XYZ file of C-alpha atoms in Angstrom:
698
model
C -16.723 12.285 143.470
C -16.202 10.707 146.912
C -13.246 8.407 147.333
C -13.744 4.776 146.384
C -10.840 2.382 146.878
C -8.389 2.668 143.982
C -10.136 5.714 142.462
C -9.301 9.401 142.498
C -11.098 11.475 145.113
C -12.983 14.784 144.724
C -9.759 16.764 144.249
C -9.101 15.268 140.810
C -10.917 18.179 139.143
C -9.595 20.975 141.368
C -8.025 24.042 139.757
C -5.210 24.044 142.320
C -2.109 21.955 141.514
C -1.664 21.482 145.266
C -5.114 19.983 145.662
C -4.618 17.754 142.632
C -1.422 16.418 144.244
C -3.798 14.820 146.773
C -6.280 13.446 144.248
C -4.943 9.901 144.646
C -4.912 9.900 148.458
C -7.229 7.340 150.047
C -8.554 10.278 152.099
C -12.087 11.310 151.083
C -11.093 14.959 150.658
C -13.546 17.766 150.080
C -12.729 21.217 148.760
C -13.794 24.221 150.845
C -17.520 24.412 150.106
C -20.794 24.606 152.065
C -21.631 20.994 151.203
C -18.637 19.779 153.225
C -19.844 21.540 156.359
C -23.397 20.312 155.716
C -21.982 16.792 155.610
C -20.237 17.325 158.959
C -23.496 18.552 160.496
C -25.413 15.607 159.051
C -22.917 13.102 160.449
C -22.258 15.108 163.646
C -18.478 14.892 163.222
C -15.700 17.506 163.263
C -14.053 18.876 160.157
C -10.338 18.223 159.640
C -8.954 21.207 157.709
C -5.548 20.778 156.026
C -3.978 23.891 154.464
C -0.750 23.934 152.444
C 0.682 24.773 149.054
C 2.272 22.874 146.202
C 5.937 23.750 146.796
C 5.761 23.148 150.570
C 8.340 20.510 151.532
C 6.727 19.465 154.831
C 3.336 19.300 153.120
C 4.812 16.618 150.870
C 6.293 14.818 153.860
C 2.966 14.722 155.711
C 1.179 13.600 152.566
C 3.627 10.724 152.111
C 3.609 9.680 155.765
C -0.062 10.139 156.571
C -2.447 11.059 153.775
C -1.282 8.174 151.582
C -1.645 5.739 154.490
C -4.771 3.553 154.318
C -5.140 3.269 158.096
C -4.935 7.023 158.673
C -7.277 7.623 155.740
C -9.787 5.263 157.325
C -9.622 7.232 160.591
C -10.075 10.555 158.777
C -12.932 9.272 156.629
C -14.808 7.613 159.493
C -14.471 10.252 162.216
C -14.135 13.532 160.298
C -15.002 15.404 157.150
C -11.551 16.178 155.684
C -11.150 19.434 153.722
C -8.060 20.416 151.751
C -7.272 24.098 150.989
C -4.523 25.724 148.915
C -3.388 28.712 150.978
C -2.351 30.559 147.825
C -5.802 30.211 146.283
C -7.574 31.131 149.515
C -5.376 33.460 151.577
C -8.486 34.570 153.469
C -9.166 31.080 154.853
C -5.486 30.635 155.619
C -5.366 33.950 157.487
C -8.330 33.152 159.715
C -7.182 29.685 160.731
C -3.496 30.571 160.945
C -4.441 33.129 163.583
C -6.262 30.371 165.454
C -3.317 27.956 165.276
C -0.893 30.641 166.419
C -3.179 31.402 169.366
C -3.298 27.719 170.308
C 0.361 26.805 169.786
C 2.351 30.051 169.739
C 3.608 29.365 166.215
C 2.366 28.690 162.710
C 3.428 27.203 159.419
C 2.452 24.728 156.753
C 1.071 22.190 156.480
C -1.514 23.634 158.825
C -3.842 21.138 160.463
C -6.972 22.420 162.213
C -9.985 20.676 163.708
C -13.268 22.559 163.335
C -16.814 22.231 164.539
C -19.369 21.745 161.755
C -20.014 25.517 161.791
C -16.315 26.216 161.045
C -15.257 27.183 164.580
C -11.717 25.903 165.326
C -11.066 24.067 168.581
C -7.663 22.372 168.127
C -4.801 22.663 165.675
C -1.133 22.496 164.810
C 1.154 22.271 161.831
C 3.081 19.161 160.765
C 2.513 15.995 162.766
C 4.548 12.847 162.001
C 2.618 9.627 161.571
C 3.920 8.224 164.863
C 5.019 10.132 167.973
C 8.714 11.140 168.008
C 11.009 13.814 169.417
C 8.285 15.016 171.811
C 5.915 15.488 168.873
C 2.550 13.714 169.048
C 1.868 11.306 166.217
C -0.954 12.103 163.807
C -2.623 8.781 164.572
C -2.728 9.625 168.276
C -4.011 13.141 167.564
C -6.861 11.829 165.413
C -7.894 9.273 168.023
C -7.742 11.808 170.860
C -9.799 14.382 168.957
C -12.380 11.762 168.004
C -12.681 10.692 171.643
C -12.943 14.280 172.898
C -15.673 15.045 170.360
C -17.637 12.023 171.521
C -17.073 12.168 175.278
C -16.045 15.743 176.127
C -18.187 17.806 173.782
C -18.742 20.600 176.316
C -14.981 21.187 176.622
C -14.598 21.197 172.848
C -17.392 23.761 172.467
C -15.858 25.911 175.222
C -12.432 25.844 173.538
C -14.005 26.932 170.290
C -15.830 29.865 171.862
C -12.651 31.046 173.590
C -10.797 30.944 170.271
C -13.548 32.894 168.547
C -13.299 35.631 171.162
C -9.511 35.712 170.768
C -9.742 35.958 166.953
C -12.136 38.883 167.235
C -9.737 40.637 169.611
C -6.598 40.104 167.481
C -8.364 41.682 164.511
C -8.605 44.987 166.375
C -5.842 47.510 165.725
C -6.497 50.278 168.186
C -6.343 53.972 167.407
C -2.773 54.299 166.117
C -1.200 57.752 165.907
C -3.139 60.930 165.215
C -0.645 62.093 162.576
C 2.380 60.737 160.747
C 5.546 61.296 162.777
C 8.520 61.888 160.432
C 10.888 60.589 163.131
C 9.328 57.130 162.803
C 11.454 56.372 159.743
C 14.684 57.322 161.519
C 13.890 55.203 164.557
C 12.790 52.252 162.424
C 15.964 52.430 160.326
C 18.151 52.603 163.441
C 16.473 49.510 164.919
C 16.810 47.629 161.630
C 20.516 48.457 161.442
C 20.934 47.110 164.983
C 19.437 43.824 163.746
C 21.846 43.704 160.791
C 24.356 40.835 160.784
C 27.472 42.877 160.034
C 29.543 39.787 159.307
C 27.238 37.724 157.095
C 24.483 40.102 155.991
C 20.774 39.867 156.615
C 18.703 40.671 159.655
C 18.506 38.305 162.587
C 19.668 34.701 163.021
C 19.050 31.655 160.851
C 16.881 30.802 159.071
C 17.435 33.950 157.017
C 14.775 35.300 154.695
C 15.501 37.739 151.867
C 13.743 40.766 153.463
C 13.540 42.507 150.083
C 11.056 45.101 151.341
C 13.264 45.978 154.314
C 16.211 46.409 151.945
C 14.147 48.763 149.786
C 13.212 50.780 152.863
C 16.840 51.129 153.943
C 17.923 52.202 150.447
C 15.134 54.784 150.283
C 15.963 56.042 153.769
C 19.621 56.451 152.798
C 18.705 58.442 149.696
C 16.613 60.868 151.748
C 18.825 61.231 154.815
C 22.327 60.161 153.786
C 22.283 57.450 156.491
C 25.391 55.438 155.553
C 24.620 52.553 157.930
C 21.246 52.004 156.256
C 22.904 51.938 152.842
C 25.674 49.613 153.987
C 23.272 47.150 155.627
C 21.164 46.964 152.458
C 24.076 46.661 150.027
C 25.910 44.142 152.220
C 22.805 41.934 152.387
C 22.188 42.123 148.633
C 25.820 41.205 148.053
C 25.742 38.283 150.508
C 22.557 36.800 149.053
C 23.879 37.051 145.502
C 27.034 35.136 146.447
C 25.308 32.484 148.548
C 23.638 29.222 147.685
C 20.173 30.755 147.945
C 20.886 32.296 144.540
C 20.712 29.916 141.570
C 24.118 30.492 139.955
C 23.204 28.360 136.964
C 19.685 29.428 136.063
C 19.189 32.711 137.915
C 16.569 33.522 140.512
C 16.384 32.883 144.238
C 15.209 30.074 146.473
C 12.747 30.796 149.277
C 15.204 31.314 152.143
C 18.499 30.194 153.646
C 18.378 27.583 156.395
C 21.739 28.755 157.769
C 23.229 32.117 158.711
C 25.803 32.007 155.874
C 23.215 32.076 153.044
C 24.685 28.767 151.823
C 21.972 26.112 152.225
C 18.604 27.184 150.838
C 15.153 25.763 151.106
C 15.141 25.084 147.382
C 11.577 26.030 146.471
C 11.391 29.059 144.173
C 8.455 31.428 144.584
C 7.301 33.988 142.023
C 6.670 36.659 144.652
C 10.152 36.312 146.191
C 11.830 36.677 142.829
C 9.675 39.645 141.871
C 10.446 41.473 145.121
C 14.144 40.644 144.881
C 14.280 41.746 141.242
C 12.898 45.106 142.391
C 15.394 45.324 145.265
C 18.416 44.471 143.101
C 17.296 47.002 140.480
C 17.163 49.670 143.174
C 20.448 48.436 144.644
C 22.118 48.932 141.263
C 20.887 52.536 141.232
C 21.913 53.317 144.823
C 25.203 51.415 145.340
C 28.208 53.691 145.641
C 30.850 51.376 144.122
C 31.066 50.333 140.499
C 31.635 46.725 141.587
C 28.311 46.602 143.418
C 26.475 48.435 140.655
C 27.687 45.911 138.089
C 26.946 42.934 140.357
C 23.433 44.036 141.177
C 22.657 44.824 137.538
C 23.869 41.346 136.585
C 21.817 39.594 139.274
C 18.738 41.629 138.384
C 19.140 40.703 134.731
C 19.700 37.016 135.459
C 16.652 36.945 137.733
C 14.484 38.624 135.101
C 15.766 36.189 132.482
C 14.855 33.291 134.781
C 11.290 34.581 135.100
C 10.888 34.941 131.346
C 12.558 31.632 130.503
C 11.090 29.315 133.123
C 8.073 30.906 134.776
C 6.092 32.576 131.978
C 2.977 30.990 130.520
C 2.597 31.254 126.760
C -0.260 33.744 127.250
C 1.944 36.152 129.221
C 1.121 35.341 132.838
C 3.588 33.852 135.309
C 3.407 30.551 137.173
C 3.456 30.513 140.963
C 6.332 28.325 142.146
C 8.562 25.302 141.745
C 9.164 22.644 144.391
C 12.216 22.107 146.546
C 12.154 18.392 145.721
C 12.654 16.351 142.592
C 12.406 12.578 142.566
C 11.415 12.940 146.215
C 14.817 14.357 147.242
C 15.262 17.952 148.329
C 17.713 19.950 146.223
C 18.539 17.083 143.860
C 17.854 19.205 140.797
C 20.145 22.038 141.901
C 23.217 20.380 143.457
C 26.312 18.809 141.899
C 28.596 15.903 142.610
C 32.295 16.561 142.060
C 32.674 14.046 139.187
C 29.622 15.334 137.283
C 30.755 18.929 137.671
C 34.227 18.015 136.368
C 32.723 16.172 133.417
C 30.609 19.155 132.361
C 33.496 21.608 132.728
C 35.907 19.423 130.772
C 33.388 19.020 127.962
C 33.035 22.807 127.867
C 36.799 23.183 127.486
C 37.328 24.773 130.887
C 39.535 23.850 133.844
C 37.366 21.996 136.419
C 39.753 22.836 139.269
C 39.489 26.580 138.637
C 35.722 26.565 138.649
C 35.491 24.106 141.527
C 37.267 26.745 143.590
C 35.094 29.512 142.162
C 31.797 27.713 142.927
C 32.879 25.965 146.143
C 32.486 22.430 144.716
C 34.126 19.574 146.648
C 33.907 15.794 146.547
C 32.667 15.820 150.155
C 29.857 18.222 149.260
C 28.095 20.730 151.484
C 24.493 19.454 151.435
C 22.516 16.271 151.949
C 18.787 15.662 152.337
C 18.276 14.634 155.984
C 15.307 12.498 154.930
C 17.468 10.492 152.528
C 20.764 9.691 154.283
C 21.440 7.027 151.675
C 21.914 9.724 148.996
C 25.541 10.977 148.828
C 26.202 14.589 149.764
C 26.576 17.054 146.906
C 27.621 20.670 146.425
C 25.445 23.746 146.363
C 27.052 26.243 143.996
C 28.012 29.534 145.605
C 30.803 32.103 145.303
C 33.209 31.790 148.243
C 35.203 34.691 146.795
C 33.443 37.474 144.857
C 34.306 37.721 141.206
C 35.708 40.851 139.588
C 32.584 42.111 137.829
C 34.614 44.278 135.446
C 36.686 41.317 134.136
C 34.963 40.857 130.780
C 37.132 37.916 129.677
C 36.282 35.933 132.810
C 32.611 36.883 132.434
C 32.558 35.361 128.930
C 34.183 32.157 130.166
C 31.823 31.976 133.100
C 28.851 32.419 130.799
C 30.006 29.390 128.776
C 30.315 27.430 132.011
C 26.830 28.455 133.147
C 25.351 27.477 129.792
C 27.053 24.063 129.933
C 25.858 23.447 133.483
C 22.362 24.606 132.589
C 22.248 22.302 129.572
C 23.246 19.319 131.712
C 20.799 20.271 134.461
C 17.948 20.443 131.966
C 18.379 16.697 131.422
C 17.442 16.023 135.052
C 13.950 15.459 136.428
C 12.606 18.937 137.125
C 10.989 19.953 140.419
C 7.207 20.113 140.319
C 5.708 23.284 138.863
C 2.758 25.045 140.445
C 1.262 26.346 137.224
C -1.654 28.335 138.608
C -1.490 32.056 137.882
C -2.243 34.458 140.728
C -3.159 38.064 139.974
C -1.281 39.406 142.999
C 2.005 37.623 142.350
C 1.794 38.393 138.633
C 1.356 42.049 139.496
C 4.549 41.971 141.562
C 6.363 40.372 138.628
C 5.089 42.774 135.982
C 5.928 45.819 138.101
C 9.441 44.554 138.816
C 10.040 43.643 135.170
C 8.817 47.024 133.950
C 11.129 48.880 136.319
C 14.090 46.592 135.622
C 13.556 46.968 131.886
C 13.563 50.750 132.175
C 16.649 50.913 134.405
C 18.670 48.199 132.630
C 17.602 49.382 129.148
C 16.250 45.918 128.352
C 13.117 46.143 126.146
C 12.397 42.402 126.577
C 11.540 42.930 130.215
C 9.209 45.827 129.456
C 7.511 43.810 126.710
C 7.018 40.919 129.142
C 5.442 43.289 131.671
C 3.094 44.642 129.027
C 2.099 41.119 127.949
C 1.406 40.198 131.550
C -0.755 43.294 132.094
C -2.774 42.566 128.967
C -3.159 38.922 130.025
C -4.512 39.950 133.421
C -6.876 42.395 131.764
C -8.188 39.809 129.304
C -8.242 36.680 131.483
C -8.563 37.791 135.115
C -11.249 40.422 134.677
C -14.628 38.710 134.316
C -17.790 40.804 133.956
C -15.826 43.855 135.109
C -14.700 42.089 138.303
C -11.064 41.246 138.989
C -10.388 37.629 139.962
C -7.628 36.094 142.078
C -6.451 33.011 140.203
C -6.422 31.474 136.731
C -5.445 28.020 135.583
C -4.995 26.974 131.967
C -8.222 25.235 131.003
C -10.160 26.597 133.979
C -11.996 29.874 134.237
C -11.144 32.529 136.808
C -13.754 32.226 139.547
C -12.286 33.221 142.944
C -12.978 36.930 143.607
C -9.995 39.236 144.006
C -8.535 39.853 147.437
C -6.987 43.095 148.645
C -3.543 41.851 147.588
C -4.743 41.479 143.993
C -6.295 44.937 143.804
C -3.452 46.766 145.553
C -0.495 44.982 143.918
C -1.995 45.401 140.467
C -2.657 49.098 140.997
C 0.957 49.612 142.051
C 2.307 47.577 139.132
C 0.219 49.478 136.593
C 1.561 52.786 137.902
C 5.120 51.481 137.472
C 4.243 50.303 133.975
C 2.730 53.685 133.151
C 5.963 55.398 134.169
C 7.809 52.950 131.910
C 5.811 52.935 128.666
C 3.738 56.117 129.285
C 0.426 54.539 128.215
C -2.297 56.442 130.129
C -4.587 53.397 129.974
C -2.520 51.817 132.743
C -2.896 54.950 134.873
C -6.676 54.940 134.423
C -6.910 51.272 135.393
C -4.733 51.856 138.466
C -7.006 54.714 139.567
C -10.066 52.462 139.157
C -8.422 49.780 141.296
C -7.544 52.299 144.004
C -11.183 53.399 144.084
C -12.220 49.737 144.274
C -9.943 49.234 147.270
C -11.493 52.163 149.123
C -15.090 51.282 148.330
C -14.956 47.505 148.902
C -12.040 46.744 151.262
C -11.489 49.815 153.460
C -12.534 49.715 157.118
C -14.785 52.505 158.370
C -15.484 53.574 161.924
C -18.934 54.146 163.405
C -19.034 57.585 161.777
C -18.290 56.234 158.317
C -14.720 57.567 158.281
C -11.805 55.556 156.913
C -9.736 54.124 159.780
C -6.585 53.492 157.727
C -7.012 49.702 157.744
C -8.195 47.378 155.004
C -9.833 43.982 155.074
C -8.345 41.067 153.156
C -11.713 40.367 151.543
C -14.266 42.650 149.931
C -17.469 43.510 151.758
C -19.444 41.329 149.347
C -17.121 38.282 149.579
C -17.808 34.984 151.309
C -18.241 35.503 155.050
C -15.844 33.499 157.213
C -15.639 33.295 161.015
C -13.961 36.686 161.017
C -13.186 39.166 158.267
C -9.378 39.211 158.323
C -7.333 42.346 157.813
C -3.980 42.889 156.150
C -1.969 43.817 159.235
C 1.737 43.568 158.359
C 4.271 42.896 155.604
C 5.122 39.221 155.894
C 6.675 37.205 153.050
C 4.537 39.373 150.784
C 3.636 43.021 151.294
C 0.359 43.809 153.018
C -2.226 45.258 150.686
C -2.619 48.191 153.084
C 1.104 48.984 152.813
C 1.032 48.821 149.023
C -1.955 51.148 148.923
C 0.092 53.802 150.729
C 2.436 53.810 147.739
C -0.466 53.678 145.268
C -2.320 56.607 146.805
C 0.798 58.763 147.103
C 1.665 58.110 143.455
C -1.875 58.912 142.344
C -1.932 62.065 144.472
C 1.231 63.277 142.737
C 0.010 62.361 139.257
C -3.562 63.646 139.580
C -3.513 66.241 142.346
C -6.523 64.605 144.025
C -6.213 65.255 147.799
C -8.291 62.175 148.743
C -5.389 59.954 147.728
C -2.964 61.824 149.972
C -5.410 61.686 152.863
C -5.938 57.918 152.517
C -2.190 57.241 152.466
C -1.511 59.403 155.516
C -4.377 57.785 157.453
C -2.881 54.316 156.892
C 0.615 55.507 157.784
C -0.621 57.134 160.992
C -2.454 53.945 162.002
C 0.433 51.548 161.419
C 3.515 53.692 162.078
C 3.716 52.965 165.826
C 3.768 49.236 165.058
C 6.329 49.700 162.279
C 8.625 51.606 164.594
C 8.644 48.683 167.040
C 8.959 45.883 164.446
C 10.418 47.440 161.281
C 11.229 44.203 159.454
C 7.517 43.322 159.644
C 6.611 46.584 157.916
C 9.228 47.030 155.201
C 6.742 47.986 152.484
C 4.868 50.368 154.758
C 8.122 52.083 155.736
C 9.078 52.374 152.081
C 5.739 54.151 151.609
C 6.615 56.426 154.517
C 9.875 57.319 152.778
C 7.887 58.199 149.645
C 5.797 60.572 151.722
C 8.791 62.153 153.451
C 10.936 62.584 150.337
C 8.164 63.656 147.975
C 6.235 64.555 146.159
C 8.636 65.291 143.325
C 6.608 65.390 140.120
C 8.454 65.192 136.822
C 6.460 66.048 133.720
C 8.269 65.447 130.431
C 6.426 66.967 127.509
C 7.324 65.674 124.082
C 6.564 62.797 121.732
C 7.337 59.611 123.725
C 9.209 58.131 120.742
C 11.395 61.227 120.258
C 15.074 60.480 121.120
C 15.291 63.797 122.955
C 12.364 62.758 125.153
C 14.111 59.448 125.835
C 17.289 61.253 126.925
C 15.322 63.256 129.482
C 13.717 60.070 130.788
C 17.166 58.448 131.018
C 18.410 61.357 133.115
C 15.591 60.671 135.562
C 16.454 56.953 135.642
C 20.107 57.493 136.603
C 19.181 56.868 140.213
C 16.220 55.564 142.167
C 13.907 58.369 143.258
C 11.543 56.872 145.864
C 9.565 60.094 146.347
C 9.092 60.960 142.680
C 6.585 60.227 139.934
C 7.094 60.506 136.189
C 4.553 61.520 133.557
C 5.490 61.597 129.879
C 3.231 62.709 127.050
C 2.974 64.772 123.926
C 2.266 68.488 124.071
C -1.433 69.029 124.713
C -1.851 65.634 126.384
C -4.887 65.902 128.667
C -4.953 62.303 129.904
C -2.759 63.078 132.913
C -3.353 66.195 135.038
C 0.380 66.606 135.657
C 0.919 67.136 131.900
C -1.883 69.627 131.345
C -0.985 73.083 129.986
C 2.739 72.341 129.822
C 4.272 73.279 126.447
C 7.521 72.116 124.887
C 10.501 74.455 125.006
C 11.077 76.179 121.658
C 9.751 73.101 119.892
C 11.977 70.724 121.869
C 10.868 68.148 124.460
C 10.909 69.786 127.880
C 11.080 68.555 131.472
C 9.198 70.231 134.330
C 10.323 69.442 137.895
C 7.439 70.193 140.235
C 6.293 69.883 143.831
C 2.559 69.929 144.516
C 2.066 70.907 140.844
C 4.181 74.060 141.287
C 6.967 73.725 138.712
C 10.400 75.165 138.177
C 11.381 76.545 134.809
C 11.358 73.865 132.085
C 14.644 72.497 130.792
C 15.494 70.616 127.624
C 19.017 69.499 128.509
C 19.416 66.139 130.358
C 22.308 67.491 132.420
C 20.254 70.454 133.587
C 17.412 68.102 134.460
C 19.680 65.943 136.594
C 20.930 68.995 138.443
C 17.368 70.167 139.098
C 16.344 66.736 140.353
C 19.275 66.558 142.736
C 18.235 69.852 144.287
C 14.548 68.915 144.533
């Protein structure tokens, strides 16, 4: 319903928690729908498009300052048709208009604020604007008045600006020819450039703010395993170690905040995102397999386990899916839920029977604190827990004491007002979580994680597939209606292949193959001759048509669907022997490799796919009853280290569900392992030690 003073606006019934946060604004918000643009045409006014997400701190600030203000609402309602979009529900809309804002301003971010003609063409935009002008930033009131005046009195200039932006958007969507073939030296050059960006003192890549760069870490670990590059390994391990000790890691409840605002990894932006934690869980699992010291192996296994436990404890819906995010703020104050005053910390430690002074030193807690919310100077500073000095991971007595301390702190923290929860369930982010949990469960020998991954996969199959079509988002009490994007199809295919290698159920492999076919038939770009170019569109060919059809061009905070499909196709090629999969992967790598070589941290997932190509394919077929202990021992031998170029197929003798297993007998009645390349296999072995030796030489 339209806004009437004192009543909720149209967003009250939205599926998005972010949109519902704005249901009580005096702004007469519309959702993204044709009727909103029809209304703008009828009234001959511009559209004001506001894009954000529920855990976005500056989105909350702009809402408080501007969208809850009656005077600003009156301006928006009288001179514009205001539309609110959740970027996580509609990444396609966000992609199109983010490109426009970046073209206009040279930067992007959220909240994103864009002014559109009634046909959807953008002509002016920015990100956060304060209510009143300050610090050389125009005030939102002034922006609204200026745009309204320009629309009325300078329409020709507005139309010209829009046409110029349209031409620019069309141009930025073009990729060029790329390379003719994959150059193996690309990986070496990309790794060398990444290592040059490595902060050798503090870890990470580049200056503050520092983002986790989980995909880049995975690439460096994979590159080290193939080439022996010690700098690549050291940069990855050092960064994993630094993040685990810093304040970006939740030392009480597990899991990671979005990023660190400083170079030391101390002060995070406290929002917690499902996709970050899934990607970091994967990276720490691999780090535990690749690290060369026992201390690092133990630390990374612990952090991986604590992160997985966090996902299961705090982010899992009762049906098996995973929620999207939690806010940085609680009670309107950033970090209030996560930080500690000295007296409260002492009180909790004393009640737990531990020495507060010892653990103050361990967690870096002081009375002066190390963090305060700049928007609330009246709130006393408090301490972000971190580890100024690394613990001895092999000290079991201290680990038991520390666990009691963590439980006591967690119990006290649970009594606080929790940050807001974005409880929508996204197929893509859930796929990242289920893949990471499946792999962590297999490596850490933790069946709970594998069971959670299986529950999540079944939930997606039952709730996010409607009339044989995959959907993007689901909300308890609301049906899944938004069609899947490339990220949903690609991430889920990859996750199902990881799950297949974990529980050996061929149903997951079949579904992954169907999704890969879906990606090629509905998202792949073709040239004038009908040949695959190597690129993919964000939306399917039968999806809603926007101003442009955006493409997945690079690995940003999340992997690009095109990068993930490299991994998917290479895995499927090794498991099935179908050459079309290999050809598709190599076409994408050839197209994007020149870009990845120049900006490797923007292509971490793609470069990890390149390492799979260069180090594989190693195909391991283990023939024997999956529940036979001897079969399990062979699988464990494979899991002793990360093998980025390998695939694993496990099945009983005579299994015809997976081509890699066909016509491979057991060895004298015992489960047998076949190490193969391009389906040409070495002699089968039944001893785990012999298998490890064969794998090391392959």
